[in-house]
Amino acid sequence: MDLSYIVTTFLRVGAGLGTTLKLFFITILASLPLGFLITMMMRSGIAPLRWLSKSFVYLMRSTPLVLQLLFIYFGLPYLPYIGHWFSQMGRFTATIWGFVLNYAAYFAEIFRGGLLAVDKGQFEAAKVLGLTRRQTITRIVVPQMLRVAMPSISNETITLVKDTSLMFTLAVPEVLQFAKSAVSSTGKTFPFVVAGIIYLLMNLIITWALKLIEKRFDY
């Protein structure tokens, strides 16, 4: 195995890295706030909102992400009355929807656990101080919740890096798809090794970044 083949393989498999990173960042940026919103809905005094949000979280956490991706892309267009709205949806768009909704459900449960760890006395103290509900949530509750939830958020984020390979299910050209194509054309398994190295490097960088963020909450 010469150097030129190794470099060529890295370049060939790495061609899918842009799509992988794009899905990763879109999922994180969209699912975190959506997850927090769902958590607030689960704690709402409006019964239908609580039922709807809890049912959504249960559904997304109880079914495989692969199944959700397949249903969004292949199943939604066949729904009566509204199916035509999804008939032109692209594969990558369907993947984004699947990942964002799935991870929002998991983050919602993480945030819920973090909120449960916040002492109820904090709410009473904020009320005595004359803080509004919004001020209480943003200045007192959320910082304490994030401190508790950050390790779980970090673990879920690392899992997301590995789950991006599920784009392969919808034939979206990402790292694993390019690796499989390279293996098929060369008859060598080295492209799979390259794909593994790429995922390892991504997780190494993201883990380092998450450690820095966790330290900011460790006060």
PDB file of C-alpha atoms in Angstrom:
ATOM      1  CA  MET A   1       0.000   0.000   0.000  1.00  0.00           C
ATOM      2  CA  ASP A   2       1.809   3.110  -1.227  1.00  0.00           C
ATOM      3  CA  LEU A   3       1.467   6.674   0.017  1.00  0.00           C
ATOM      4  CA  SER A   4      -0.369   7.888  -3.072  1.00  0.00           C
ATOM      5  CA  TYR A   5      -3.122   5.296  -2.555  1.00  0.00           C
ATOM      6  CA  ILE A   6      -3.486   6.283   1.101  1.00  0.00           C
ATOM      7  CA  VAL A   7      -3.751   9.985   0.245  1.00  0.00           C
ATOM      8  CA  THR A   8      -6.183   9.311  -2.604  1.00  0.00           C
ATOM      9  CA  THR A   9      -8.371   7.171  -0.340  1.00  0.00           C
ATOM     10  CA  PHE A  10      -8.468   9.830   2.369  1.00  0.00           C
ATOM     11  CA  LEU A  11      -9.447  12.441  -0.205  1.00  0.00           C
ATOM     12  CA  ARG A  12     -12.069  10.181  -1.749  1.00  0.00           C
ATOM     13  CA  VAL A  13     -13.705   9.161   1.532  1.00  0.00           C
ATOM     14  CA  GLY A  14     -13.279  12.645   3.001  1.00  0.00           C
ATOM     15  CA  ALA A  15     -15.375  14.059   0.166  1.00  0.00           C
ATOM     16  CA  GLY A  16     -18.422  13.153   2.231  1.00  0.00           C
ATOM     17  CA  LEU A  17     -17.194  14.960   5.335  1.00  0.00           C
ATOM     18  CA  GLY A  18     -18.881  18.224   4.371  1.00  0.00           C
ATOM     19  CA  THR A  19     -22.317  16.601   4.315  1.00  0.00           C
ATOM     20  CA  THR A  20     -21.638  14.834   7.611  1.00  0.00           C
ATOM     21  CA  LEU A  21     -20.593  18.057   9.341  1.00  0.00           C
ATOM     22  CA  LYS A  22     -23.524  19.946   7.843  1.00  0.00           C
ATOM     23  CA  LEU A  23     -25.998  17.434   9.255  1.00  0.00           C
ATOM     24  CA  PHE A  24     -24.221  17.450  12.624  1.00  0.00           C
ATOM     25  CA  PHE A  25     -24.309  21.217  13.095  1.00  0.00           C
ATOM     26  CA  ILE A  26     -27.859  21.661  11.778  1.00  0.00           C
ATOM     27  CA  THR A  27     -29.079  18.921  14.124  1.00  0.00           C
ATOM     28  CA  ILE A  28     -27.345  20.419  17.173  1.00  0.00           C
ATOM     29  CA  LEU A  29     -28.415  23.990  16.466  1.00  0.00           C
ATOM     30  CA  ALA A  30     -32.042  23.020  15.825  1.00  0.00           C
ATOM     31  CA  SER A  31     -32.642  20.138  18.234  1.00  0.00           C
ATOM     32  CA  LEU A  32     -31.277  21.777  21.396  1.00  0.00           C
ATOM     33  CA  PRO A  33     -33.721  24.731  21.449  1.00  0.00           C
ATOM     34  CA  LEU A  34     -36.535  22.511  20.164  1.00  0.00           C
ATOM     35  CA  GLY A  35     -35.792  20.015  22.914  1.00  0.00           C
ATOM     36  CA  PHE A  36     -35.955  22.747  25.543  1.00  0.00           C
ATOM     37  CA  LEU A  37     -39.258  23.971  24.091  1.00  0.00           C
ATOM     38  CA  ILE A  38     -40.665  20.442  24.308  1.00  0.00           C
ATOM     39  CA  THR A  39     -39.493  20.239  27.932  1.00  0.00           C
ATOM     40  CA  MET A  40     -41.395  23.423  28.707  1.00  0.00           C
ATOM     41  CA  MET A  41     -44.456  21.988  26.977  1.00  0.00           C
ATOM     42  CA  MET A  42     -44.223  18.850  29.137  1.00  0.00           C
ATOM     43  CA  ARG A  43     -44.303  21.091  32.213  1.00  0.00           C
ATOM     44  CA  SER A  44     -47.106  23.274  30.866  1.00  0.00           C
ATOM     45  CA  GLY A  45     -50.323  23.772  32.768  1.00  0.00           C
ATOM     46  CA  ILE A  46     -52.223  23.132  29.527  1.00  0.00           C
ATOM     47  CA  ALA A  47     -53.126  19.437  29.483  1.00  0.00           C
ATOM     48  CA  PRO A  48     -53.239  18.972  25.661  1.00  0.00           C
ATOM     49  CA  LEU A  49     -49.737  20.435  25.347  1.00  0.00           C
ATOM     50  CA  ARG A  50     -48.422  18.101  28.018  1.00  0.00           C
ATOM     51  CA  TRP A  51     -50.066  15.083  26.395  1.00  0.00           C
ATOM     52  CA  LEU A  52     -48.844  16.030  22.910  1.00  0.00           C
ATOM     53  CA  SER A  53     -45.251  16.668  23.965  1.00  0.00           C
ATOM     54  CA  LYS A  54     -45.000  13.537  26.118  1.00  0.00           C
ATOM     55  CA  SER A  55     -46.480  11.416  23.332  1.00  0.00           C
ATOM     56  CA  PHE A  56     -43.995  12.872  20.854  1.00  0.00           C
ATOM     57  CA  VAL A  57     -41.030  12.128  23.111  1.00  0.00           C
ATOM     58  CA  TYR A  58     -42.267   8.595  23.760  1.00  0.00           C
ATOM     59  CA  LEU A  59     -42.765   7.938  20.048  1.00  0.00           C
ATOM     60  CA  MET A  60     -39.365   9.262  18.978  1.00  0.00           C
ATOM     61  CA  ARG A  61     -37.463   7.495  21.750  1.00  0.00           C
ATOM     62  CA  SER A  62     -39.297   4.186  21.315  1.00  0.00           C
ATOM     63  CA  THR A  63     -38.743   3.724  17.584  1.00  0.00           C
ATOM     64  CA  PRO A  64     -35.434   3.373  15.695  1.00  0.00           C
ATOM     65  CA  LEU A  65     -33.998   6.454  14.012  1.00  0.00           C
ATOM     66  CA  VAL A  66     -33.573   4.412  10.829  1.00  0.00           C
ATOM     67  CA  LEU A  67     -37.296   3.681  10.770  1.00  0.00           C
ATOM     68  CA  GLN A  68     -38.084   7.351  11.309  1.00  0.00           C
ATOM     69  CA  LEU A  69     -35.850   8.353   8.395  1.00  0.00           C
ATOM     70  CA  LEU A  70     -37.467   5.787   6.110  1.00  0.00           C
ATOM     71  CA  PHE A  71     -40.965   6.874   7.145  1.00  0.00           C
ATOM     72  CA  ILE A  72     -40.250  10.575   6.609  1.00  0.00           C
ATOM     73  CA  TYR A  73     -38.811  10.080   3.136  1.00  0.00           C
ATOM     74  CA  PHE A  74     -40.801   7.138   1.809  1.00  0.00           C
ATOM     75  CA  GLY A  75     -43.934   7.169   3.981  1.00  0.00           C
ATOM     76  CA  LEU A  76     -45.011  10.794   4.320  1.00  0.00           C
ATOM     77  CA  PRO A  77     -45.698  11.272   0.561  1.00  0.00           C
ATOM     78  CA  TYR A  78     -48.343   8.531   0.781  1.00  0.00           C
ATOM     79  CA  LEU A  79     -50.311  10.076   3.623  1.00  0.00           C
ATOM     80  CA  PRO A  80     -53.859  11.023   2.573  1.00  0.00           C
ATOM     81  CA  TYR A  81     -54.623  14.709   1.993  1.00  0.00           C
ATOM     82  CA  ILE A  82     -51.177  16.019   3.020  1.00  0.00           C
ATOM     83  CA  GLY A  83     -48.861  13.569   1.256  1.00  0.00           C
ATOM     84  CA  HIS A  84     -48.374  15.813  -1.778  1.00  0.00           C
ATOM     85  CA  TRP A  85     -46.665  18.399   0.439  1.00  0.00           C
ATOM     86  CA  PHE A  86     -43.822  15.946   1.037  1.00  0.00           C
ATOM     87  CA  SER A  87     -43.579  14.397  -2.419  1.00  0.00           C
ATOM     88  CA  GLN A  88     -40.785  16.745  -3.550  1.00  0.00           C
ATOM     89  CA  MET A  89     -38.745  16.506  -0.355  1.00  0.00           C
ATOM     90  CA  GLY A  90     -35.086  15.708  -0.977  1.00  0.00           C
ATOM     91  CA  ARG A  91     -33.173  12.939   0.737  1.00  0.00           C
ATOM     92  CA  PHE A  92     -30.937  15.259   2.719  1.00  0.00           C
ATOM     93  CA  THR A  93     -33.900  17.389   3.792  1.00  0.00           C
ATOM     94  CA  ALA A  94     -35.699  14.267   5.016  1.00  0.00           C
ATOM     95  CA  THR A  95     -32.567  13.265   6.900  1.00  0.00           C
ATOM     96  CA  ILE A  96     -32.397  16.648   8.613  1.00  0.00           C
ATOM     97  CA  TRP A  97     -36.026  16.426   9.727  1.00  0.00           C
ATOM     98  CA  GLY A  98     -35.519  12.933  11.064  1.00  0.00           C
ATOM     99  CA  PHE A  99     -32.391  13.783  13.018  1.00  0.00           C
ATOM    100  CA  VAL A 100     -33.705  17.059  14.425  1.00  0.00           C
ATOM    101  CA  LEU A 101     -36.975  15.555  15.643  1.00  0.00           C
ATOM    102  CA  ASN A 102     -35.278  12.460  17.060  1.00  0.00           C
ATOM    103  CA  TYR A 103     -32.563  14.318  18.932  1.00  0.00           C
ATOM    104  CA  ALA A 104     -34.983  16.993  20.130  1.00  0.00           C
ATOM    105  CA  ALA A 105     -36.881  14.232  21.928  1.00  0.00           C
ATOM    106  CA  TYR A 106     -33.731  12.934  23.609  1.00  0.00           C
ATOM    107  CA  PHE A 107     -32.569  16.415  24.577  1.00  0.00           C
ATOM    108  CA  ALA A 108     -36.043  17.136  25.960  1.00  0.00           C
ATOM    109  CA  GLU A 109     -35.675  14.218  28.361  1.00  0.00           C
ATOM    110  CA  ILE A 110     -32.181  15.384  29.323  1.00  0.00           C
ATOM    111  CA  PHE A 111     -33.453  18.900  30.011  1.00  0.00           C
ATOM    112  CA  ARG A 112     -36.375  17.508  31.991  1.00  0.00           C
ATOM    113  CA  GLY A 113     -33.970  15.609  34.204  1.00  0.00           C
ATOM    114  CA  GLY A 114     -31.893  18.745  34.645  1.00  0.00           C
ATOM    115  CA  LEU A 115     -34.960  20.756  35.662  1.00  0.00           C
ATOM    116  CA  LEU A 116     -35.955  18.131  38.203  1.00  0.00           C
ATOM    117  CA  ALA A 117     -32.536  18.574  39.808  1.00  0.00           C
ATOM    118  CA  VAL A 118     -33.159  22.302  40.397  1.00  0.00           C
ATOM    119  CA  ASP A 119     -34.397  22.859  43.942  1.00  0.00           C
ATOM    120  CA  LYS A 120     -37.990  24.139  44.059  1.00  0.00           C
ATOM    121  CA  GLY A 121     -36.786  26.662  46.584  1.00  0.00           C
ATOM    122  CA  GLN A 122     -35.044  28.472  43.738  1.00  0.00           C
ATOM    123  CA  PHE A 123     -38.417  29.255  42.182  1.00  0.00           C
ATOM    124  CA  GLU A 124     -39.811  30.489  45.503  1.00  0.00           C
ATOM    125  CA  ALA A 125     -36.748  32.644  46.132  1.00  0.00           C
ATOM    126  CA  ALA A 126     -37.034  34.183  42.673  1.00  0.00           C
ATOM    127  CA  LYS A 127     -40.697  34.951  43.334  1.00  0.00           C
ATOM    128  CA  VAL A 128     -39.809  36.661  46.616  1.00  0.00           C
ATOM    129  CA  LEU A 129     -37.201  38.745  44.805  1.00  0.00           C
ATOM    130  CA  GLY A 130     -39.878  39.903  42.374  1.00  0.00           C
ATOM    131  CA  LEU A 131     -38.402  38.231  39.295  1.00  0.00           C
ATOM    132  CA  THR A 132     -40.733  37.494  36.426  1.00  0.00           C
ATOM    133  CA  ARG A 133     -41.196  33.923  35.196  1.00  0.00           C
ATOM    134  CA  ARG A 134     -39.002  34.682  32.189  1.00  0.00           C
ATOM    135  CA  GLN A 135     -36.233  36.120  34.372  1.00  0.00           C
ATOM    136  CA  THR A 136     -36.472  33.139  36.718  1.00  0.00           C
ATOM    137  CA  ILE A 137     -36.125  30.687  33.844  1.00  0.00           C
ATOM    138  CA  THR A 138     -33.284  32.453  31.999  1.00  0.00           C
ATOM    139  CA  ARG A 139     -31.207  33.708  34.931  1.00  0.00           C
ATOM    140  CA  ILE A 140     -31.711  31.079  37.615  1.00  0.00           C
ATOM    141  CA  VAL A 141     -33.202  27.843  36.319  1.00  0.00           C
ATOM    142  CA  VAL A 142     -31.489  27.382  32.948  1.00  0.00           C
ATOM    143  CA  PRO A 143     -27.886  27.896  34.192  1.00  0.00           C
ATOM    144  CA  GLN A 144     -28.407  25.337  36.979  1.00  0.00           C
ATOM    145  CA  MET A 145     -30.217  22.952  34.655  1.00  0.00           C
ATOM    146  CA  LEU A 146     -27.398  23.102  32.086  1.00  0.00           C
ATOM    147  CA  ARG A 147     -24.807  22.423  34.763  1.00  0.00           C
ATOM    148  CA  VAL A 148     -26.591  19.179  35.637  1.00  0.00           C
ATOM    149  CA  ALA A 149     -27.511  18.236  32.067  1.00  0.00           C
ATOM    150  CA  MET A 150     -24.203  19.067  30.361  1.00  0.00           C
ATOM    151  CA  PRO A 151     -22.576  15.610  30.754  1.00  0.00           C
ATOM    152  CA  SER A 152     -25.646  13.937  29.247  1.00  0.00           C
ATOM    153  CA  ILE A 153     -25.773  16.506  26.455  1.00  0.00           C
ATOM    154  CA  SER A 154     -22.118  15.777  25.718  1.00  0.00           C
ATOM    155  CA  ASN A 155     -22.749  12.033  25.522  1.00  0.00           C
ATOM    156  CA  GLU A 156     -25.709  12.553  23.209  1.00  0.00           C
ATOM    157  CA  THR A 157     -23.656  14.861  21.009  1.00  0.00           C
ATOM    158  CA  ILE A 158     -20.943  12.226  20.624  1.00  0.00           C
ATOM    159  CA  THR A 159     -23.623   9.689  19.746  1.00  0.00           C
ATOM    160  CA  LEU A 160     -24.861  12.099  17.077  1.00  0.00           C
ATOM    161  CA  VAL A 161     -21.454  12.039  15.376  1.00  0.00           C
ATOM    162  CA  LYS A 162     -21.732   8.277  14.953  1.00  0.00           C
ATOM    163  CA  ASP A 163     -25.413   8.402  13.995  1.00  0.00           C
ATOM    164  CA  THR A 164     -24.675  10.690  11.041  1.00  0.00           C
ATOM    165  CA  SER A 165     -23.608   7.507   9.250  1.00  0.00           C
ATOM    166  CA  LEU A 166     -27.316   6.597   9.125  1.00  0.00           C
ATOM    167  CA  MET A 167     -27.615   9.016   6.189  1.00  0.00           C
ATOM    168  CA  PHE A 168     -26.410   5.945   4.341  1.00  0.00           C
ATOM    169  CA  THR A 169     -29.958   4.604   4.760  1.00  0.00           C
ATOM    170  CA  LEU A 170     -31.332   7.200   2.344  1.00  0.00           C
ATOM    171  CA  ALA A 171     -28.304   7.035   0.041  1.00  0.00           C
ATOM    172  CA  VAL A 172     -27.140  10.522   1.009  1.00  0.00           C
ATOM    173  CA  PRO A 173     -23.502  10.889  -0.104  1.00  0.00           C
ATOM    174  CA  GLU A 174     -21.599  11.097   3.197  1.00  0.00           C
ATOM    175  CA  VAL A 175     -18.427   9.561   4.634  1.00  0.00           C
ATOM    176  CA  LEU A 176     -19.690   5.970   4.881  1.00  0.00           C
ATOM    177  CA  GLN A 177     -21.315   6.120   1.453  1.00  0.00           C
ATOM    178  CA  PHE A 178     -18.049   7.232  -0.148  1.00  0.00           C
ATOM    179  CA  ALA A 179     -16.143   4.564   1.800  1.00  0.00           C
ATOM    180  CA  LYS A 180     -18.479   1.826   0.552  1.00  0.00           C
ATOM    181  CA  SER A 181     -18.139   3.112  -3.002  1.00  0.00           C
ATOM    182  CA  ALA A 182     -14.349   3.055  -2.699  1.00  0.00           C
ATOM    183  CA  VAL A 183     -14.381  -0.492  -1.313  1.00  0.00           C
ATOM    184  CA  SER A 184     -16.622  -1.657  -4.156  1.00  0.00           C
ATOM    185  CA  SER A 185     -14.396  -0.133  -6.832  1.00  0.00           C
ATOM    186  CA  THR A 186     -11.007  -1.151  -5.391  1.00  0.00           C
ATOM    187  CA  GLY A 187     -11.840  -4.447  -3.691  1.00  0.00           C
ATOM    188  CA  LYS A 188      -9.923  -3.276  -0.599  1.00  0.00           C
ATOM    189  CA  THR A 189     -11.247  -2.630   2.894  1.00  0.00           C
ATOM    190  CA  PHE A 190      -8.868   0.230   3.664  1.00  0.00           C
ATOM    191  CA  PRO A 191     -11.520   2.898   2.850  1.00  0.00           C
ATOM    192  CA  PHE A 192     -13.556   1.593   5.803  1.00  0.00           C
ATOM    193  CA  VAL A 193     -10.485   2.117   8.000  1.00  0.00           C
ATOM    194  CA  VAL A 194     -10.232   5.672   6.683  1.00  0.00           C
ATOM    195  CA  ALA A 195     -13.916   6.272   7.483  1.00  0.00           C
ATOM    196  CA  GLY A 196     -13.294   5.018  11.018  1.00  0.00           C
ATOM    197  CA  ILE A 197     -10.326   7.364  11.415  1.00  0.00           C
ATOM    198  CA  ILE A 198     -12.440  10.309  10.242  1.00  0.00           C
ATOM    199  CA  TYR A 199     -15.156   9.542  12.805  1.00  0.00           C
ATOM    200  CA  LEU A 200     -12.520   9.124  15.522  1.00  0.00           C
ATOM    201  CA  LEU A 201     -10.971  12.504  14.700  1.00  0.00           C
ATOM    202  CA  MET A 202     -14.373  14.186  14.660  1.00  0.00           C
ATOM    203  CA  ASN A 203     -15.219  12.745  18.054  1.00  0.00           C
ATOM    204  CA  LEU A 204     -11.798  13.719  19.410  1.00  0.00           C
ATOM    205  CA  ILE A 205     -12.290  17.366  18.425  1.00  0.00           C
ATOM    206  CA  ILE A 206     -15.900  17.500  19.591  1.00  0.00           C
ATOM    207  CA  THR A 207     -15.069  15.799  22.896  1.00  0.00           C
ATOM    208  CA  TRP A 208     -12.323  18.359  23.504  1.00  0.00           C
ATOM    209  CA  ALA A 209     -14.717  21.223  22.749  1.00  0.00           C
ATOM    210  CA  LEU A 210     -17.398  19.761  25.017  1.00  0.00           C
ATOM    211  CA  LYS A 211     -14.889  19.402  27.868  1.00  0.00           C
ATOM    212  CA  LEU A 212     -14.134  23.111  27.601  1.00  0.00           C
ATOM    213  CA  ILE A 213     -17.846  23.918  27.701  1.00  0.00           C
ATOM    214  CA  GLU A 214     -18.388  21.644  30.714  1.00  0.00           C
ATOM    215  CA  LYS A 215     -15.614  23.450  32.596  1.00  0.00           C
ATOM    216  CA  ARG A 216     -17.471  26.737  32.151  1.00  0.00           C
ATOM    217  CA  PHE A 217     -20.448  25.246  33.979  1.00  0.00           C
ATOM    218  CA  ASP A 218     -18.290  23.646  36.668  1.00  0.00           C
ATOM    219  CA  TYR A 219     -18.358  26.446  39.199  1.00  0.00           C
TER     220      TYR A 219
END
